[in-house]
């Protein structure tokens, strides 16, 4: 019996799917400092116009340019696996399938959007991209994409990660990326922080400020900023994962899955797998779709649907999203990619509509799941991915209790070979969970009190 | 145009190819301390009898048990790639293909033999395997295999690597392997060394001695030793690479390649790709087959075909092989997996026959090649693999000079994500080559003076 389902290159999806076209309640616009919707022109110094057009696009299907496919073919279509060994270990009647996004050169789903973003920038005449990175997954994916397309890439990496994760930085440098610790003396934002706090470990908020400043202040006008999650066009690019999975499930003899699962930080790998199935759910299919977040950063499970800034420094427009408050500092869990206070507006809107069933898990349960995965399926998972695995195991056990032959589809978003310290802590018994007290959350969310509120109207029941 | 060629699981090779059956001059036997051929019984305390039978097997084809295939399917058949971006960067008329062995969970070709070895041991009733590891590729592959098959695994890791490469150790521990620094206080061999040199960095020779001792002294008799290269059964298990490549080249519209290239330390990844094509060469095909070794460890290019010990401590039988002398200590190049004084007897015999065209390269040229690879093909290569890439680039340039549409096939034996320090040294301009003076080599090879000599008869001209 097969455990791995390929697609030939000729069968790769040639269009991305845009959930914005099908959402029962339309997506609400980002708001500028004046409280009014942001216009494309206002974003022009930050992003190239062709990507801004994609950001506001309402078309259901968007063609993938051939030149982008030519690069994606290096790891796409990614294989769909049947997790037969895990099923047997659990004794579940469920059939568990997962997309292996760890086969990309940087080892995660991130290049699915890094390549299109670099390509559209290049087409628009841009020579240089700036971005920020925390743990380094996104910075290495963008460095990779820029290397293949001949763009310069500057990555502001949160200083503490820069110091603690030298191998991530070396990945970026191997691909020609210029990775510098943030705060840096290269920007006004960085200099101001360094003057006040010369020994600061840095933060994603500061790094975003520096990356945007470095882009918009380039006097040649040939630099733009790039973001690895949250935005609509990022979700769009990632839907190739779910579109491939649909074709591969058919090859495996399955129809639609009963359960779809992905971990969710900013939302992109989750959206990538799930959105094509959200379309089926809107059309009437009975599918449980689960974004999994950390118990210590419970955006979708304990925060309100609100308008909030995407960054700590309030440089971004207000986005309609579930948010713990833009000043929230998540506890130091190992899944750095899930330590984000907000959530992609498209994912948020789908949650508000009741289309998704969010779940929050503690990291100890997630590492237990990742250990079982490593010793059955064989792959070592990224700490972020372990959240999806833990939720999958919960669902597989539920299917066993119910005696149901459910089909579960999961996104294995990346390997953990660059992030083994969490496994070490787990094996040594030194891993902690960080449940958040209500009072702490309330305080964090209070920064949104004066901000505008999006409509929370719901149109459907799923 | 496709750049990636899959095989469905149903098309996986179901037999391994044994070059011993086709070598024009038969392989000469290993010799024991008495100078006489080693008998299977003498090896029984070290290896299980079913693997010893494979070691001396003369059958051309050996069936791959279904249960082994069930595990190999996790990464096999591995994809065959066309290196179109590299071809374009070089402006070569050559068509370059490579097998991507980096898709396995441990990230290299090593589990192709780790899994069968663990499986045969288990079938023989063995509960525990011991092995040594230098940089950690083999130790992690065997830990992985033992995890999936429910065996215990003990890895003696050269102390300096144990200290310098904590992430490799964490990989092994995640798969349940027990990784300890060698020399250790757990064996007589280790204790003797520690008493004399408490601060020794260790060596592969010492680690082999400890691993063998730990296996043969287990009073339960349920422990055996496992080796990741050099031996005939290891070469056999790796031939699945080349057998898949043959089928995939057909899918790509090619006949036999003109050039076949792999890096060679102990010889296993090279043999895995090349041996099925050596068969074609013996049958009359015109193929140039190139094992690539480091200039600093020039076993095939500057050493004699001799009998020598496989380890520094002279615990192993005498093997008929090209050897720099069992006491040779290679310079500290980054390609740890190529720092071996000897070479697999099957590869050695094929070289002696004139079937292969060995090449030695300096590591700076190899890192230059790996950098070009990362920025064209996109994948970050293991330092060992970079030797195959550099030779491929040489051949592609030669094809350009000659104006010939050659087909080059290379083994991309593993990714370099756990070995980025070499890239760092290269980027900083701190990388050195280590050409070996003749006098130094002569001195190193003098340890073989009193040892028996294998026949160097040649039967063919290729």
PDB file of C-alpha atoms in Angstrom, chain A residues 1-10 70-77 79 81 84-86 98 100 103-107 144 147-148 164 167-177 251 370-371 374-380 415 417-421 423-424 427-428, chain B residues 1-10 70-77 79 81 85-86 98 100 103-107 144 147-148 164 166-177 251 370-371 374-380 415 417-421 423-424 427-428:
ATOM      1  CA  UNK A   1       0.000   0.000   0.000  1.00  0.00           C
ATOM      2  CA  UNK A   2       1.313   3.409  -0.957  1.00  0.00           C
ATOM      3  CA  UNK A   3       2.290   5.887   1.732  1.00  0.00           C
ATOM      4  CA  UNK A   4       3.454   8.670  -0.598  1.00  0.00           C
ATOM      5  CA  UNK A   5       1.533  10.374  -3.391  1.00  0.00           C
ATOM      6  CA  UNK A   6       3.322  12.512  -5.927  1.00  0.00           C
ATOM      7  CA  UNK A   7       1.965  14.791  -8.599  1.00  0.00           C
ATOM      8  CA  UNK A   8       3.839  15.211 -11.825  1.00  0.00           C
ATOM      9  CA  UNK A   9       5.006  18.720 -12.601  1.00  0.00           C
ATOM     10  CA  UNK A  10       2.438  18.928 -15.379  1.00  0.00           C
ATOM     11  CA  UNK A  70       9.788  27.078 -12.964  1.00  0.00           C
ATOM     12  CA  UNK A  71      11.308  27.854  -9.563  1.00  0.00           C
ATOM     13  CA  UNK A  72       8.582  26.228  -7.445  1.00  0.00           C
ATOM     14  CA  UNK A  73       9.209  22.951  -9.305  1.00  0.00           C
ATOM     15  CA  UNK A  74      12.374  22.534  -7.242  1.00  0.00           C
ATOM     16  CA  UNK A  75      10.198  21.278  -4.381  1.00  0.00           C
ATOM     17  CA  UNK A  76       6.621  21.392  -5.703  1.00  0.00           C
ATOM     18  CA  UNK A  77       4.336  19.575  -6.030  1.00  0.00           C
ATOM     19  CA  UNK A  79       4.538  14.888  -1.675  1.00  0.00           C
ATOM     20  CA  UNK A  81       2.058  11.225   2.753  1.00  0.00           C
ATOM     21  CA  UNK A  84       0.454   4.813   8.267  1.00  0.00           C
ATOM     22  CA  UNK A  85       3.044   4.225  11.002  1.00  0.00           C
ATOM     23  CA  UNK A  86       1.464   6.864  13.237  1.00  0.00           C
ATOM     24  CA  UNK A  98       0.021  15.091   5.489  1.00  0.00           C
ATOM     25  CA  UNK A 100       5.462  17.463   3.452  1.00  0.00           C
ATOM     26  CA  UNK A 103      11.264  19.261   1.140  1.00  0.00           C
ATOM     27  CA  UNK A 104      11.896  22.863   0.035  1.00  0.00           C
ATOM     28  CA  UNK A 105      15.533  24.012   0.125  1.00  0.00           C
ATOM     29  CA  UNK A 106      14.968  26.219   3.197  1.00  0.00           C
ATOM     30  CA  UNK A 107      12.961  23.392   4.798  1.00  0.00           C
ATOM     31  CA  UNK A 144      16.844  31.811  -1.074  1.00  0.00           C
ATOM     32  CA  UNK A 147      19.429  34.371  -4.758  1.00  0.00           C
ATOM     33  CA  UNK A 148      17.575  32.524  -7.491  1.00  0.00           C
ATOM     34  CA  UNK A 164      21.602  32.271  19.500  1.00  0.00           C
ATOM     35  CA  UNK A 167      23.286  28.591  11.612  1.00  0.00           C
ATOM     36  CA  UNK A 168      20.142  30.322  10.415  1.00  0.00           C
ATOM     37  CA  UNK A 169      22.228  33.385   9.652  1.00  0.00           C
ATOM     38  CA  UNK A 170      24.736  31.210   7.784  1.00  0.00           C
ATOM     39  CA  UNK A 171      21.907  29.806   5.653  1.00  0.00           C
ATOM     40  CA  UNK A 172      20.930  33.342   4.656  1.00  0.00           C
ATOM     41  CA  UNK A 173      24.536  34.279   3.899  1.00  0.00           C
ATOM     42  CA  UNK A 174      25.053  31.152   1.817  1.00  0.00           C
ATOM     43  CA  UNK A 175      22.190  32.402  -0.340  1.00  0.00           C
ATOM     44  CA  UNK A 176      23.765  35.863  -0.442  1.00  0.00           C
ATOM     45  CA  UNK A 177      21.396  37.488   2.044  1.00  0.00           C
ATOM     46  CA  UNK A 251      -4.906   9.734  -6.273  1.00  0.00           C
ATOM     47  CA  UNK A 370       6.588  15.410  17.754  1.00  0.00           C
ATOM     48  CA  UNK A 371       8.597  12.708  19.535  1.00  0.00           C
ATOM     49  CA  UNK A 374       9.883  11.187  14.837  1.00  0.00           C
ATOM     50  CA  UNK A 375       9.846   7.584  16.025  1.00  0.00           C
ATOM     51  CA  UNK A 376       6.981   6.470  13.770  1.00  0.00           C
ATOM     52  CA  UNK A 377       6.854   8.641  10.652  1.00  0.00           C
ATOM     53  CA  UNK A 378      10.597   9.293  10.973  1.00  0.00           C
ATOM     54  CA  UNK A 379      10.758  13.031  10.293  1.00  0.00           C
ATOM     55  CA  UNK A 380      11.901  15.569  12.891  1.00  0.00           C
ATOM     56  CA  UNK A 415      11.436  20.155   9.474  1.00  0.00           C
ATOM     57  CA  UNK A 417      16.706  20.253  11.999  1.00  0.00           C
ATOM     58  CA  UNK A 418      17.630  23.881  12.716  1.00  0.00           C
ATOM     59  CA  UNK A 419      15.564  23.952  15.916  1.00  0.00           C
ATOM     60  CA  UNK A 420      16.670  21.007  18.001  1.00  0.00           C
ATOM     61  CA  UNK A 421      17.122  22.822  21.306  1.00  0.00           C
ATOM     62  CA  UNK A 423      13.776  18.613  21.756  1.00  0.00           C
ATOM     63  CA  UNK A 424      16.748  18.770  24.082  1.00  0.00           C
ATOM     64  CA  UNK A 427      14.223  15.124  26.704  1.00  0.00           C
ATOM     65  CA  UNK A 428      15.825  16.692  29.767  1.00  0.00           C
TER      66      UNK A 428
ATOM     67  CA  UNK B   1      10.113  21.386 -19.379  1.00  0.00           C
ATOM     68  CA  UNK B   2      10.319  19.123 -16.370  1.00  0.00           C
ATOM     69  CA  UNK B   3      13.173  19.469 -13.908  1.00  0.00           C
ATOM     70  CA  UNK B   4      12.084  16.728 -11.506  1.00  0.00           C
ATOM     71  CA  UNK B   5      11.365  13.078 -12.230  1.00  0.00           C
ATOM     72  CA  UNK B   6       9.566  10.931  -9.717  1.00  0.00           C
ATOM     73  CA  UNK B   7       8.984   7.222  -9.654  1.00  0.00           C
ATOM     74  CA  UNK B   8       5.820   5.844  -8.130  1.00  0.00           C
ATOM     75  CA  UNK B   9       6.280   3.538  -5.175  1.00  0.00           C
ATOM     76  CA  UNK B  10       5.181   0.602  -7.318  1.00  0.00           C
ATOM     77  CA  UNK B  70       7.779  -0.160   3.586  1.00  0.00           C
ATOM     78  CA  UNK B  71      10.248   2.007   5.511  1.00  0.00           C
ATOM     79  CA  UNK B  72      12.306   3.156   2.523  1.00  0.00           C
ATOM     80  CA  UNK B  73       9.114   4.523   0.943  1.00  0.00           C
ATOM     81  CA  UNK B  74       9.321   7.431   3.398  1.00  0.00           C
ATOM     82  CA  UNK B  75      11.928   8.999   1.102  1.00  0.00           C
ATOM     83  CA  UNK B  76      12.346   6.561  -1.790  1.00  0.00           C
ATOM     84  CA  UNK B  77      12.203   6.582  -4.724  1.00  0.00           C
ATOM     85  CA  UNK B  79      13.545  12.394  -7.021  1.00  0.00           C
ATOM     86  CA  UNK B  81      16.469  16.383 -10.867  1.00  0.00           C
ATOM     87  CA  UNK B  85      19.593  26.403 -13.620  1.00  0.00           C
ATOM     88  CA  UNK B  86      23.187  25.262 -13.168  1.00  0.00           C
ATOM     89  CA  UNK B  98      21.192  14.496 -10.005  1.00  0.00           C
ATOM     90  CA  UNK B 100      18.422  14.101  -4.388  1.00  0.00           C
ATOM     91  CA  UNK B 103      15.032  14.108   1.170  1.00  0.00           C
ATOM     92  CA  UNK B 104      15.480  11.313   3.712  1.00  0.00           C
ATOM     93  CA  UNK B 105      14.618  12.200   7.320  1.00  0.00           C
ATOM     94  CA  UNK B 106      18.288  12.291   8.408  1.00  0.00           C
ATOM     95  CA  UNK B 107      19.108  14.255   5.228  1.00  0.00           C
ATOM     96  CA  UNK B 144      16.595   6.826  12.912  1.00  0.00           C
ATOM     97  CA  UNK B 147      13.736   4.068  16.226  1.00  0.00           C
ATOM     98  CA  UNK B 148      11.471   2.869  13.448  1.00  0.00           C
ATOM     99  CA  UNK B 164      31.385  20.831  18.466  1.00  0.00           C
ATOM    100  CA  UNK B 166      25.585  19.284  19.652  1.00  0.00           C
ATOM    101  CA  UNK B 167      22.762  19.362  17.104  1.00  0.00           C
ATOM    102  CA  UNK B 168      23.821  16.085  15.515  1.00  0.00           C
ATOM    103  CA  UNK B 169      23.733  14.517  18.927  1.00  0.00           C
ATOM    104  CA  UNK B 170      20.270  15.980  19.532  1.00  0.00           C
ATOM    105  CA  UNK B 171      19.073  14.401  16.269  1.00  0.00           C
ATOM    106  CA  UNK B 172      20.233  11.005  17.506  1.00  0.00           C
ATOM    107  CA  UNK B 173      18.603  11.520  20.901  1.00  0.00           C
ATOM    108  CA  UNK B 174      15.325  12.601  19.316  1.00  0.00           C
ATOM    109  CA  UNK B 175      15.295   9.219  17.596  1.00  0.00           C
ATOM    110  CA  UNK B 176      16.113   7.537  20.895  1.00  0.00           C
ATOM    111  CA  UNK B 177      19.782   6.883  20.152  1.00  0.00           C
ATOM    112  CA  UNK B 251      11.356   8.930 -18.002  1.00  0.00           C
ATOM    113  CA  UNK B 370      28.553  24.454  -3.656  1.00  0.00           C
ATOM    114  CA  UNK B 371      27.978  28.230  -3.517  1.00  0.00           C
ATOM    115  CA  UNK B 374      23.018  27.037  -3.721  1.00  0.00           C
ATOM    116  CA  UNK B 375      22.388  30.134  -5.801  1.00  0.00           C
ATOM    117  CA  UNK B 376      21.226  28.286  -8.932  1.00  0.00           C
ATOM    118  CA  UNK B 377      19.746  24.930  -7.959  1.00  0.00           C
ATOM    119  CA  UNK B 378      18.782  26.340  -4.559  1.00  0.00           C
ATOM    120  CA  UNK B 379      19.826  23.496  -2.276  1.00  0.00           C
ATOM    121  CA  UNK B 380      22.580  23.838   0.334  1.00  0.00           C
ATOM    122  CA  UNK B 415      22.047  18.512   2.439  1.00  0.00           C
ATOM    123  CA  UNK B 417      22.010  22.288   6.904  1.00  0.00           C
ATOM    124  CA  UNK B 418      23.808  20.684   9.848  1.00  0.00           C
ATOM    125  CA  UNK B 419      27.253  21.612   8.483  1.00  0.00           C
ATOM    126  CA  UNK B 420      27.178  25.326   7.759  1.00  0.00           C
ATOM    127  CA  UNK B 421      30.443  26.257   9.440  1.00  0.00           C
ATOM    128  CA  UNK B 423      30.280  27.862   4.295  1.00  0.00           C
ATOM    129  CA  UNK B 424      31.040  30.452   6.948  1.00  0.00           C
ATOM    130  CA  UNK B 427      32.548  33.334   2.952  1.00  0.00           C
ATOM    131  CA  UNK B 428      35.043  34.791   5.396  1.00  0.00           C
TER     132      UNK B 428
END
